[in-house]
Tab-separated table of N, CA and C in Angstrom:
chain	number	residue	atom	x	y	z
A	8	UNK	N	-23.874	24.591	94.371
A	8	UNK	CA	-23.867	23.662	93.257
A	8	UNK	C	-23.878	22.248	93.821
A	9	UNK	N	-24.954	21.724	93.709
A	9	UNK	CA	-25.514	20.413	94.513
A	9	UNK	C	-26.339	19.376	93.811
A	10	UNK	N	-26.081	18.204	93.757
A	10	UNK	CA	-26.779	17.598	92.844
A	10	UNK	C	-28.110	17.630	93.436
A	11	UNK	N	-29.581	17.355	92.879
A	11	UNK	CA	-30.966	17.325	93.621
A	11	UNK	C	-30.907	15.916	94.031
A	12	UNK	N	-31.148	16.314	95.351
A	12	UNK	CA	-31.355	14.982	95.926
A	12	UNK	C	-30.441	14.335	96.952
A	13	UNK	N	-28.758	15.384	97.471
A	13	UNK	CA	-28.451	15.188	98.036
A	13	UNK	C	-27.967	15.127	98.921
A	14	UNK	N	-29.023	15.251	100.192
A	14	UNK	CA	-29.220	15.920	101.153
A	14	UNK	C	-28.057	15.535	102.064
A	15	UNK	N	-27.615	16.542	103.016
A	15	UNK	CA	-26.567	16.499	103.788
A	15	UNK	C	-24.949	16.557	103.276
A	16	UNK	N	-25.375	17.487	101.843
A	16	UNK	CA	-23.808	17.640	101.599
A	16	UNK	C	-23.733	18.958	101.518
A	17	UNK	N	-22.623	19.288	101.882
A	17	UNK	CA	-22.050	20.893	102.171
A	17	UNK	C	-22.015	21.267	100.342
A	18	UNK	N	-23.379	22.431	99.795
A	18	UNK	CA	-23.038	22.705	98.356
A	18	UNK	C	-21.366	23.567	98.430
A	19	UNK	N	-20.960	23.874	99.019
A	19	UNK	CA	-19.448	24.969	98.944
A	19	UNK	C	-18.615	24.020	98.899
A	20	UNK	N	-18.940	23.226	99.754
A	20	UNK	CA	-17.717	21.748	99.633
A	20	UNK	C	-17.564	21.039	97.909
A	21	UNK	N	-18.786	20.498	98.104
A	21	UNK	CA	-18.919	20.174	96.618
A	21	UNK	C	-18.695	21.161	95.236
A	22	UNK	N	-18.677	21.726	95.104
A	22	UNK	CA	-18.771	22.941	94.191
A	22	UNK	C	-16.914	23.559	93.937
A	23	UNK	N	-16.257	23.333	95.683
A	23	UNK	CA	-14.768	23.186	95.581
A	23	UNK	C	-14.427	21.913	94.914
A	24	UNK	N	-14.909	20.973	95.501
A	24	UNK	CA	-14.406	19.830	94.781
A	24	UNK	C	-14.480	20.168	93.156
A	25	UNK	N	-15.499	19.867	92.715
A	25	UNK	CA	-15.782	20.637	91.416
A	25	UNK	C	-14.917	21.292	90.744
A	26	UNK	N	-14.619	22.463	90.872
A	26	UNK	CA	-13.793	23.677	90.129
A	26	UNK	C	-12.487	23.046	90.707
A	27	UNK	N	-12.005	22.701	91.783
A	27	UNK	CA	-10.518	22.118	92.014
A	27	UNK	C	-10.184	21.108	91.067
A	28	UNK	N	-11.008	19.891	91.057
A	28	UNK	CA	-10.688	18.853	90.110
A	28	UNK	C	-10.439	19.398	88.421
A	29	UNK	N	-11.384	20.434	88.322
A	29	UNK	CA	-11.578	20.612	86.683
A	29	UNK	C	-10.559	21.483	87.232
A	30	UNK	N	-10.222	22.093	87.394
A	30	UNK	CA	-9.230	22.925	86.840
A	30	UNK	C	-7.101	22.323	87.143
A	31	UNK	N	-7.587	20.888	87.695
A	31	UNK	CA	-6.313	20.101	87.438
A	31	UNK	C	-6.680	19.044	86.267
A	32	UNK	N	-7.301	19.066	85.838
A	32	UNK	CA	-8.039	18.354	84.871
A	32	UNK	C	-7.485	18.886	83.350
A	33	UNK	N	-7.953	21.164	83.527
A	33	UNK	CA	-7.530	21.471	82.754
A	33	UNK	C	-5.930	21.800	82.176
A	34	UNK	N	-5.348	21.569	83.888
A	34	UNK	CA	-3.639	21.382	83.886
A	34	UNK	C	-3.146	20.739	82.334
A	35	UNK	N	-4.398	19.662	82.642
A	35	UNK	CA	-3.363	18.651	81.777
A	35	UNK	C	-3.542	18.446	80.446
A	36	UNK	N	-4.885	19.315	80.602
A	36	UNK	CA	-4.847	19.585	78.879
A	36	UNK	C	-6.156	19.454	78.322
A	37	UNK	N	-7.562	19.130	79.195
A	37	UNK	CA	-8.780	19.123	78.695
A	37	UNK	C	-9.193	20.395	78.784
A	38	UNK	N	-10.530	20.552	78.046
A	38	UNK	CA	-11.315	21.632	77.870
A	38	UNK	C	-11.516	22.309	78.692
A	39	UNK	N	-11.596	23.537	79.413
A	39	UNK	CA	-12.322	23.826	80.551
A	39	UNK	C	-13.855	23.413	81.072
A	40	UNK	N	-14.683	23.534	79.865
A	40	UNK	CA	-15.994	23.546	79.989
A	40	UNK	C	-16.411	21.946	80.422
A	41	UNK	N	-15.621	21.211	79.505
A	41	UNK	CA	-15.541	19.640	79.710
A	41	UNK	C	-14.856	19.208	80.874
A	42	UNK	N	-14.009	19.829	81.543
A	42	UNK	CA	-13.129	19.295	82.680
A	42	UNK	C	-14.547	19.550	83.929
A	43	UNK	N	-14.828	21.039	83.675
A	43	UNK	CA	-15.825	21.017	84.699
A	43	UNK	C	-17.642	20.534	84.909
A	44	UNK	N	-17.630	19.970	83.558
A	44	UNK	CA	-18.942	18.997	83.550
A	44	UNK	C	-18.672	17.502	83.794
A	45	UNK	N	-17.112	16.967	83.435
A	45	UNK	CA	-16.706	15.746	83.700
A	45	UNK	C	-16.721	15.907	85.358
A	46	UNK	N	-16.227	17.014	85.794
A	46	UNK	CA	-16.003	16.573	87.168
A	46	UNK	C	-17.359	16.561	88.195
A	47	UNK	N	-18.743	17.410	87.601
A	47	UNK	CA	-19.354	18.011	88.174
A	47	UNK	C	-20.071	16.598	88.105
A	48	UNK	N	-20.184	15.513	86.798
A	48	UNK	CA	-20.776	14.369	87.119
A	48	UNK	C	-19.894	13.438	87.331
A	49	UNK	N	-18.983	13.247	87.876
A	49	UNK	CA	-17.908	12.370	88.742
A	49	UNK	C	-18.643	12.454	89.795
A	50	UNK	N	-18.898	13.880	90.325
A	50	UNK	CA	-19.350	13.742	92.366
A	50	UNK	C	-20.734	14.027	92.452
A	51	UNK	N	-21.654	13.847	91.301
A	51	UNK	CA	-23.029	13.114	91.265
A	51	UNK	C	-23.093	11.408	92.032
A	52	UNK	N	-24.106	11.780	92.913
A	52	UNK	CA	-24.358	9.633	93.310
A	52	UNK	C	-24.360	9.166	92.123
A	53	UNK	N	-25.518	9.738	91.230
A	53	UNK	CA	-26.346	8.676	90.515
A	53	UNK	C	-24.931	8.631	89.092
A	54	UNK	N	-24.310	9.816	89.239
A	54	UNK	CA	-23.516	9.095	88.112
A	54	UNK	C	-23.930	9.757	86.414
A	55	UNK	N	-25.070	10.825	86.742
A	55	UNK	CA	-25.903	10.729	85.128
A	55	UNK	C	-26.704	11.929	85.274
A	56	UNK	N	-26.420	12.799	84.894
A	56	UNK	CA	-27.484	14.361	84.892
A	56	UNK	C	-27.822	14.666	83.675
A	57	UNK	N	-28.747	15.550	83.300
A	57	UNK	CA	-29.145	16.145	82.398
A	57	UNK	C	-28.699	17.527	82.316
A	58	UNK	N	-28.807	18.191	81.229
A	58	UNK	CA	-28.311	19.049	80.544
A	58	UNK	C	-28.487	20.349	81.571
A	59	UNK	N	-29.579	20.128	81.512
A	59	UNK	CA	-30.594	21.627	82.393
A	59	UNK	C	-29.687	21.361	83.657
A	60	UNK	N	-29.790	20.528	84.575
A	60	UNK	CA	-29.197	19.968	85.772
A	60	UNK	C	-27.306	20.696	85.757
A	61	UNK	N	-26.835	19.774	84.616
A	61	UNK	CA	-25.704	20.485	84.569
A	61	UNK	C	-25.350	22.074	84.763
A	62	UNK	N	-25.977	22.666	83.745
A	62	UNK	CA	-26.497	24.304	84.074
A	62	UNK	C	-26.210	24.878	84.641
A	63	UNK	N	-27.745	23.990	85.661
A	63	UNK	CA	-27.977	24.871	86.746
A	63	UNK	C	-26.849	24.654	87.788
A	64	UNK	N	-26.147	23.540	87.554
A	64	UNK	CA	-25.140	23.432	89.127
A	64	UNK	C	-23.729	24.175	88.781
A	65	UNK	N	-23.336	24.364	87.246
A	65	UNK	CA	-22.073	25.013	86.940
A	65	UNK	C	-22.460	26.228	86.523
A	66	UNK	N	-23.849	26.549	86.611
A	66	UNK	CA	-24.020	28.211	86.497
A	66	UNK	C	-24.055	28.559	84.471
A	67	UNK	N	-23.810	27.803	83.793
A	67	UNK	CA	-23.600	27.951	82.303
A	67	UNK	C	-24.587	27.675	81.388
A	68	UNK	N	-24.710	28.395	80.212
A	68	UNK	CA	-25.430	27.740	79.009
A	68	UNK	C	-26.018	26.198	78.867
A	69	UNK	N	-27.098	26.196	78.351
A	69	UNK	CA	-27.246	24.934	77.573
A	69	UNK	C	-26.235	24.429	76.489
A	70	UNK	N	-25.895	25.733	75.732
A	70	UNK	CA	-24.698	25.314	74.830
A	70	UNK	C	-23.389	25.144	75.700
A	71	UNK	N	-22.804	25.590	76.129
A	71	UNK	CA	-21.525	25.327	77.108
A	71	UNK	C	-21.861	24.122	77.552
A	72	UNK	N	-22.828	23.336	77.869
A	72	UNK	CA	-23.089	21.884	78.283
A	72	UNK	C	-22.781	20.859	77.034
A	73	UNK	N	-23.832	21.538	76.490
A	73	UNK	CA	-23.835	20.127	75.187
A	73	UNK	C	-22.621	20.589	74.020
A	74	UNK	N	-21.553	21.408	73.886
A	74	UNK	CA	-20.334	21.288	73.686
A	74	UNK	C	-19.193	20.335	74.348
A	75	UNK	N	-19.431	21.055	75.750
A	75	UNK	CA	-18.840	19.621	76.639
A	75	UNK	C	-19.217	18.687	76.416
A	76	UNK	N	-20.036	17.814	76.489
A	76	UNK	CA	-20.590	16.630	76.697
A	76	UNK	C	-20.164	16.572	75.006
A	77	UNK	N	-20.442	17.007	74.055
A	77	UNK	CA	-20.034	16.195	72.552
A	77	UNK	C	-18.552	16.275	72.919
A	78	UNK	N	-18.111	16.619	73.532
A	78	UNK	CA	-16.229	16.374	73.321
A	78	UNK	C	-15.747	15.285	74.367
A	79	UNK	N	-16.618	15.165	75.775
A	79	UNK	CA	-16.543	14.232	76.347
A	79	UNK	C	-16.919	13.008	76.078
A	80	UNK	N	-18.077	12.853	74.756
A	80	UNK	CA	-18.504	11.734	74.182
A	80	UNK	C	-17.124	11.333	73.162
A	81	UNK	N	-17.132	12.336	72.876
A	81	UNK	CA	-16.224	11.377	71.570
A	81	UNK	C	-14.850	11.046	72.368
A	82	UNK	N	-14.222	11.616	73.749
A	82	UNK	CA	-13.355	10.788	73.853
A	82	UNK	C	-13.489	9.834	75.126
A	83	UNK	N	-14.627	9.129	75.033
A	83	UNK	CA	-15.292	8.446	75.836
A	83	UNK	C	-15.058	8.356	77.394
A	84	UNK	N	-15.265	9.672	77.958
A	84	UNK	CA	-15.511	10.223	79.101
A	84	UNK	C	-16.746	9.980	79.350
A	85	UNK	N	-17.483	10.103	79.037
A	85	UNK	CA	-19.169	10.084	78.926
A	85	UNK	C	-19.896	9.341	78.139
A	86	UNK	N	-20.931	8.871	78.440
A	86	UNK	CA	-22.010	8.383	77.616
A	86	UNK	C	-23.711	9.057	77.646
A	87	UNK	N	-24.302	9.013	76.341
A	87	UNK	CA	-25.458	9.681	76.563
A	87	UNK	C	-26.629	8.743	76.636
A	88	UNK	N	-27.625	9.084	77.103
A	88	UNK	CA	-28.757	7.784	77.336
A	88	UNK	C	-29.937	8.460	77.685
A	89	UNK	N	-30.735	7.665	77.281
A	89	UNK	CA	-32.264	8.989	77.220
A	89	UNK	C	-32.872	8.342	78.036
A	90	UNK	N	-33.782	9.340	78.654
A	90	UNK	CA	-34.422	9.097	79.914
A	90	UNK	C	-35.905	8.013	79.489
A	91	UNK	N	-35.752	7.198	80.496
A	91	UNK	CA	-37.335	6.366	79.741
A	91	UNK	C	-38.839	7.497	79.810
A	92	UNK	N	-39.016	7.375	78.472
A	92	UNK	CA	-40.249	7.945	78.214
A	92	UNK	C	-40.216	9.363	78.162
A	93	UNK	N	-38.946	9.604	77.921
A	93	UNK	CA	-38.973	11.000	77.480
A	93	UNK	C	-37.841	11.392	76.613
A	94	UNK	N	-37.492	12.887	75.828
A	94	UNK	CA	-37.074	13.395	74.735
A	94	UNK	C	-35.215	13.657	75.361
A	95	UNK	N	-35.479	13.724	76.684
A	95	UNK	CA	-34.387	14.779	77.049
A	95	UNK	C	-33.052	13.948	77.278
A	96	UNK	N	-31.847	13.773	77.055
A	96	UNK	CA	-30.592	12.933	77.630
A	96	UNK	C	-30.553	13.338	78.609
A	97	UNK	N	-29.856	12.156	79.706
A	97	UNK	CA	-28.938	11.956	80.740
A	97	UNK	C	-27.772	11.832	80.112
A	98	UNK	N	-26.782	12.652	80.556
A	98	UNK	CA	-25.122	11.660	80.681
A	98	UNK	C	-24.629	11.396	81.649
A	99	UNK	N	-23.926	10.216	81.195
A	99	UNK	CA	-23.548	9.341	82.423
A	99	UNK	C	-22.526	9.427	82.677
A	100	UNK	N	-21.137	9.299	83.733
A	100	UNK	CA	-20.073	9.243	83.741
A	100	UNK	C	-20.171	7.461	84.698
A	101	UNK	N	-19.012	6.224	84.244
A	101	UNK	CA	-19.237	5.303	85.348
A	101	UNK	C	-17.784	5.181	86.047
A	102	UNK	N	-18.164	4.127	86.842
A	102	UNK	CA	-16.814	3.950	87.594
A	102	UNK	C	-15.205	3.528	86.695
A	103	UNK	N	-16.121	2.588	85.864
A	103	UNK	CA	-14.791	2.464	84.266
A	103	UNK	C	-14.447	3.333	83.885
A	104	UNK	N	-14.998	4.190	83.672
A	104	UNK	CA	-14.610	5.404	82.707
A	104	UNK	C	-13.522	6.119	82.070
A	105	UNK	N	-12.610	5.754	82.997
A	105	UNK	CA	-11.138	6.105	82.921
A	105	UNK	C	-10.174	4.603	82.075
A	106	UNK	N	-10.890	3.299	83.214
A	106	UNK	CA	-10.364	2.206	81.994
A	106	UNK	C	-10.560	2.481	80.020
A	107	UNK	N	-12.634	2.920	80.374
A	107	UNK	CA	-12.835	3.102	78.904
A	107	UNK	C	-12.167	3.936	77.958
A	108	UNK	N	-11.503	5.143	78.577
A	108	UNK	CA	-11.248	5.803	77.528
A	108	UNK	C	-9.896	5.833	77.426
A	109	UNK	N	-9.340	5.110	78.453
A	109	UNK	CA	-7.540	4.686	78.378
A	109	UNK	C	-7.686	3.540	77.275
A	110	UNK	N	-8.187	2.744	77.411
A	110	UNK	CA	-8.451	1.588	76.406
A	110	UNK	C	-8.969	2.051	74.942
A	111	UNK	N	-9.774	2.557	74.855
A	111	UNK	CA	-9.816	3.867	73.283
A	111	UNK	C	-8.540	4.540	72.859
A	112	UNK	N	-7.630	5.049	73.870
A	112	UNK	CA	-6.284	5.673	73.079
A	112	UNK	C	-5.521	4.541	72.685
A	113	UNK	N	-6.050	3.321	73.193
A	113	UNK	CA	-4.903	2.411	72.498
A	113	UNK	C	-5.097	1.885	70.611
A	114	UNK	N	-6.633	2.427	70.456
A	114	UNK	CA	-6.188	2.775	69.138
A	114	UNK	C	-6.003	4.084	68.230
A	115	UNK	N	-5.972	4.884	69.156
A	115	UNK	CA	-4.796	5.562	68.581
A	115	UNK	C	-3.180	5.771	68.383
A	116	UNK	N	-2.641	5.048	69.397
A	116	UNK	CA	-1.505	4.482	69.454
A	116	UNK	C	-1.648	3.536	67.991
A	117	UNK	N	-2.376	2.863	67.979
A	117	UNK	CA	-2.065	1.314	66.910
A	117	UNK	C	-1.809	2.456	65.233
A	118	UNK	N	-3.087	3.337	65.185
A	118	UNK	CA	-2.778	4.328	64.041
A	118	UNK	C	-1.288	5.070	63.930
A	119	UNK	N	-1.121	5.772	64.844
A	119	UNK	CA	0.625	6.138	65.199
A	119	UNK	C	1.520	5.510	64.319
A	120	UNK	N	1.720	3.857	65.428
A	120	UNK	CA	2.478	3.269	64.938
A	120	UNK	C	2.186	2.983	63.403
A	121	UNK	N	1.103	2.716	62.390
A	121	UNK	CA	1.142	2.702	61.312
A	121	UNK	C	2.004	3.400	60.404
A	122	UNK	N	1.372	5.144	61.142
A	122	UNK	CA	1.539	6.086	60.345
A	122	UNK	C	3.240	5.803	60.346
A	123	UNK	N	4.118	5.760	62.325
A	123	UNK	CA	5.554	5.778	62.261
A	123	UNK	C	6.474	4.730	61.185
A	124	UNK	N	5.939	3.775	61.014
A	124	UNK	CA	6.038	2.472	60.138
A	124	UNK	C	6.533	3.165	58.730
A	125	UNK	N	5.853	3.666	58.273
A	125	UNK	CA	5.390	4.057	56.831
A	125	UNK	C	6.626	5.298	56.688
A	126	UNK	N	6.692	5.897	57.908
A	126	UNK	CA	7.093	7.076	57.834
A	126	UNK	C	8.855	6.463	57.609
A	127	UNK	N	9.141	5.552	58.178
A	127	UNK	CA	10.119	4.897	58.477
A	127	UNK	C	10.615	4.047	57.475
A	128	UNK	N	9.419	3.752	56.424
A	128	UNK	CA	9.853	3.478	55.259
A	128	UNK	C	10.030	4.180	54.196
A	129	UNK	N	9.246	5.232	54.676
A	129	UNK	CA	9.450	6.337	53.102
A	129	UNK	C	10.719	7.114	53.597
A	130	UNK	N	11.392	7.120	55.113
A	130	UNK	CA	12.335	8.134	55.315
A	130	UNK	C	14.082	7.393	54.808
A	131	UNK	N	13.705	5.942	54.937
A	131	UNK	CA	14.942	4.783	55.121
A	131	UNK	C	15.453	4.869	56.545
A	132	UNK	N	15.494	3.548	57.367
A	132	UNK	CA	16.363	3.010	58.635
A	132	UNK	C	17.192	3.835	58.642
A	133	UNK	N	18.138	4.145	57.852
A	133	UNK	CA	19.229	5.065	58.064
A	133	UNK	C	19.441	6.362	57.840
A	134	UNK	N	18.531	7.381	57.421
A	134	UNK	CA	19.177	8.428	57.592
A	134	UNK	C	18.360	8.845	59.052
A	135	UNK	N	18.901	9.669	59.953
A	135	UNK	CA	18.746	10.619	60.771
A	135	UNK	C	17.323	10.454	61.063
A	136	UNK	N	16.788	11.257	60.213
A	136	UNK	CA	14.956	11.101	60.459
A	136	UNK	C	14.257	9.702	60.615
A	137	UNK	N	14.931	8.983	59.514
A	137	UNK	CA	14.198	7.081	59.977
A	137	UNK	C	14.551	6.951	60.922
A	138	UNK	N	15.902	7.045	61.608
A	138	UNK	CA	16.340	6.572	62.718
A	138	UNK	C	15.259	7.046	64.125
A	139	UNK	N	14.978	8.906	64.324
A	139	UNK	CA	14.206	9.017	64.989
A	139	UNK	C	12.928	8.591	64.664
A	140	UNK	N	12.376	8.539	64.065
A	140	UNK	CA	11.230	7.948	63.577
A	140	UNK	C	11.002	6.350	64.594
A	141	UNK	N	12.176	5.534	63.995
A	141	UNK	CA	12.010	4.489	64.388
A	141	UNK	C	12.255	4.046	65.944
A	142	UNK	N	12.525	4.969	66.670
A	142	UNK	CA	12.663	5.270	67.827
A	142	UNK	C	11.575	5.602	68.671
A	143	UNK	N	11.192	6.469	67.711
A	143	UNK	CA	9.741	6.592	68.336
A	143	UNK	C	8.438	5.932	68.253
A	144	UNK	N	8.433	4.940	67.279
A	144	UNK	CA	7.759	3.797	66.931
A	144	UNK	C	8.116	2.753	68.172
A	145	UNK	N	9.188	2.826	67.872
A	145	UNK	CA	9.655	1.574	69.394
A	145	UNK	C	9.427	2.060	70.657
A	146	UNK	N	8.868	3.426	70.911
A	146	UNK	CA	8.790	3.815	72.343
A	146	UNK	C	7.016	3.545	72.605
A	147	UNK	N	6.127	3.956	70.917
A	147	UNK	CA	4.833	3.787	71.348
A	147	UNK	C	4.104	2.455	71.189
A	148	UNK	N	5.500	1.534	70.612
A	148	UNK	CA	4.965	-0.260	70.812
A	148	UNK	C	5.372	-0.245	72.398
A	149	UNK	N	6.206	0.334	73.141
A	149	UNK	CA	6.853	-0.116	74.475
A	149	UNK	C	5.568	0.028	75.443
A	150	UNK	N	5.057	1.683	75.067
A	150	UNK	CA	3.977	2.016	75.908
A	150	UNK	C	2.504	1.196	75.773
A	151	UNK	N	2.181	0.492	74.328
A	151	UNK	CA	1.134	0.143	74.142
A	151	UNK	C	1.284	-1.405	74.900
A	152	UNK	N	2.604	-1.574	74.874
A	152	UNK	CA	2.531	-3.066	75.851
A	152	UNK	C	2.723	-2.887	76.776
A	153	UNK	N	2.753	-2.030	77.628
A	153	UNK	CA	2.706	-1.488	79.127
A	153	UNK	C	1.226	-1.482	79.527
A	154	UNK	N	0.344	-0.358	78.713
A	154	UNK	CA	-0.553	-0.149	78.626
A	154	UNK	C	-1.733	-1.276	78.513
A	155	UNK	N	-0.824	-2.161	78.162
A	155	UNK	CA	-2.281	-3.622	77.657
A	155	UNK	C	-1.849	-4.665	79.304
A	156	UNK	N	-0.703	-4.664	79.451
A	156	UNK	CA	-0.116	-5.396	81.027
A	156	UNK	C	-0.926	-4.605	81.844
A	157	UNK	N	-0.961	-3.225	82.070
A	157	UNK	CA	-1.453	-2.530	82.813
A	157	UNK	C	-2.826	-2.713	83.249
A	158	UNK	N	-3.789	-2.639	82.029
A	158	UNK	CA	-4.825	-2.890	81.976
A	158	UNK	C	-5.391	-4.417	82.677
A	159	UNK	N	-4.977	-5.300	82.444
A	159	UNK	CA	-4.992	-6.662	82.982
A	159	UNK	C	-4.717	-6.527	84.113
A	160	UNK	N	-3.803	-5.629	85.169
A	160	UNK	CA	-3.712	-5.999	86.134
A	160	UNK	C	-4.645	-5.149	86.862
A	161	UNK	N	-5.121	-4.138	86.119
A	161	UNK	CA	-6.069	-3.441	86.538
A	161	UNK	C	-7.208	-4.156	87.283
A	162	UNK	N	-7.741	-5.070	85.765
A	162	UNK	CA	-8.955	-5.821	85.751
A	162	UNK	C	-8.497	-6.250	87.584
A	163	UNK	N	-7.701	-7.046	87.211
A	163	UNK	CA	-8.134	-8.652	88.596
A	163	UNK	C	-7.802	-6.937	89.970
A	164	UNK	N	-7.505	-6.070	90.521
A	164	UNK	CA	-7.107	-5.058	91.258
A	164	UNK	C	-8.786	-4.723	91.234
A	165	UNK	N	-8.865	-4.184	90.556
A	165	UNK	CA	-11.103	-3.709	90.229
A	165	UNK	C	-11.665	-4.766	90.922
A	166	UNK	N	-11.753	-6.133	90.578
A	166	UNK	CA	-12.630	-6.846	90.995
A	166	UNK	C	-11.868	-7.461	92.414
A	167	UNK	N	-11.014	-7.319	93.085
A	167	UNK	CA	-10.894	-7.774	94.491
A	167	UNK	C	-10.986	-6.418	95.040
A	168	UNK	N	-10.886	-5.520	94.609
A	168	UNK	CA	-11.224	-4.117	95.170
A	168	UNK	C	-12.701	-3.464	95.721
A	169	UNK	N	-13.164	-3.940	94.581
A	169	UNK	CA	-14.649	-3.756	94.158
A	169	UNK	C	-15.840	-4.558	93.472
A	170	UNK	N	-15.753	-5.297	93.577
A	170	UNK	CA	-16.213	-6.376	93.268
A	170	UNK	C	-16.656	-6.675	91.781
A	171	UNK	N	-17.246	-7.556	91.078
A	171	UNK	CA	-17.704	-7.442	90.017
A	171	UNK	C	-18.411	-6.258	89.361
A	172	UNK	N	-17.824	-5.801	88.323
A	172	UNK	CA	-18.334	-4.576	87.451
A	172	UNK	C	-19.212	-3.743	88.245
């Protein structure tokens, strides 16, 4: 399982890498099928395979691909992009990728806290349940301002690391 094109890599090596990563991937709670197409285009050069490509290097369906890839799209692991002058997608995985889709849960956090808000008003500050409620509202404002510091220090760490984007 080797991407085309890249000569002088051990396919057994790569292919461990592969199934090792996805399957700590799936530790933590992603898809299988998606852990091992996220990872399989992580240790692509170019960063961007096609469907067939995928396939053929994880051995699976066309459908087992483009399941993955719609679940990796929507939680912006991936992006899709069509090849010039033709019908078929590439997806891409980039070096952000992990900023992008850490930065996407932060609005789901912002919904949370709505929902905890509300919940906290329909339960009252004081009984028992508002109280946890409101506890836990204050833990996912704590994390979302961790999460936004974090990010910033990310940025200026990326670009003396690696230079501009």
């Amino acid at each position: 399982m080797v991407e085309p094109g890249a000569a002088g890599r051990d396919p057994e090596s790569v292919s461990n890498f592969v199934e090792g990563f996805a399957a700590q991937l799936v530790e933590a709670g992603m898809q299988r099928m998606a852990a091992r197409v996220f990872a399989a285009l992580l240790a692509s050069d170019s960063g961007a395979l096609t469907s067939a490509e995928l396939g053929e290097q994880l051995q699976v369906s066309p459908a087992a691909v483009s399941g993955a890839v719609r679940y990796l799209a929507q939680t912006h692991m991936v992006s899709r992009e069509r090849e010039p002058g033709s019908r078929r997608e590439r997806y891409r995985v980039r070096g952000d990728q992990w900023y992008e889709a850490l930065t996407n849960r932060e609005a789901v956090l912002k919904r949370w806290e709505a929902a905890l808000r509300e919940g906290v008003d329909s339960l009252g500050e004081d009984t028992p349940a508002g109280r946890r409620l409101a506890e836990t509202l204050a833990f996912f404002e704590f994390v979302e301002g961790e999460v936004t510091a974090m990010m910033e220090r990310w940025r200026v760490h990326r670009e003396k690391t690696f230079g501009q984007g």
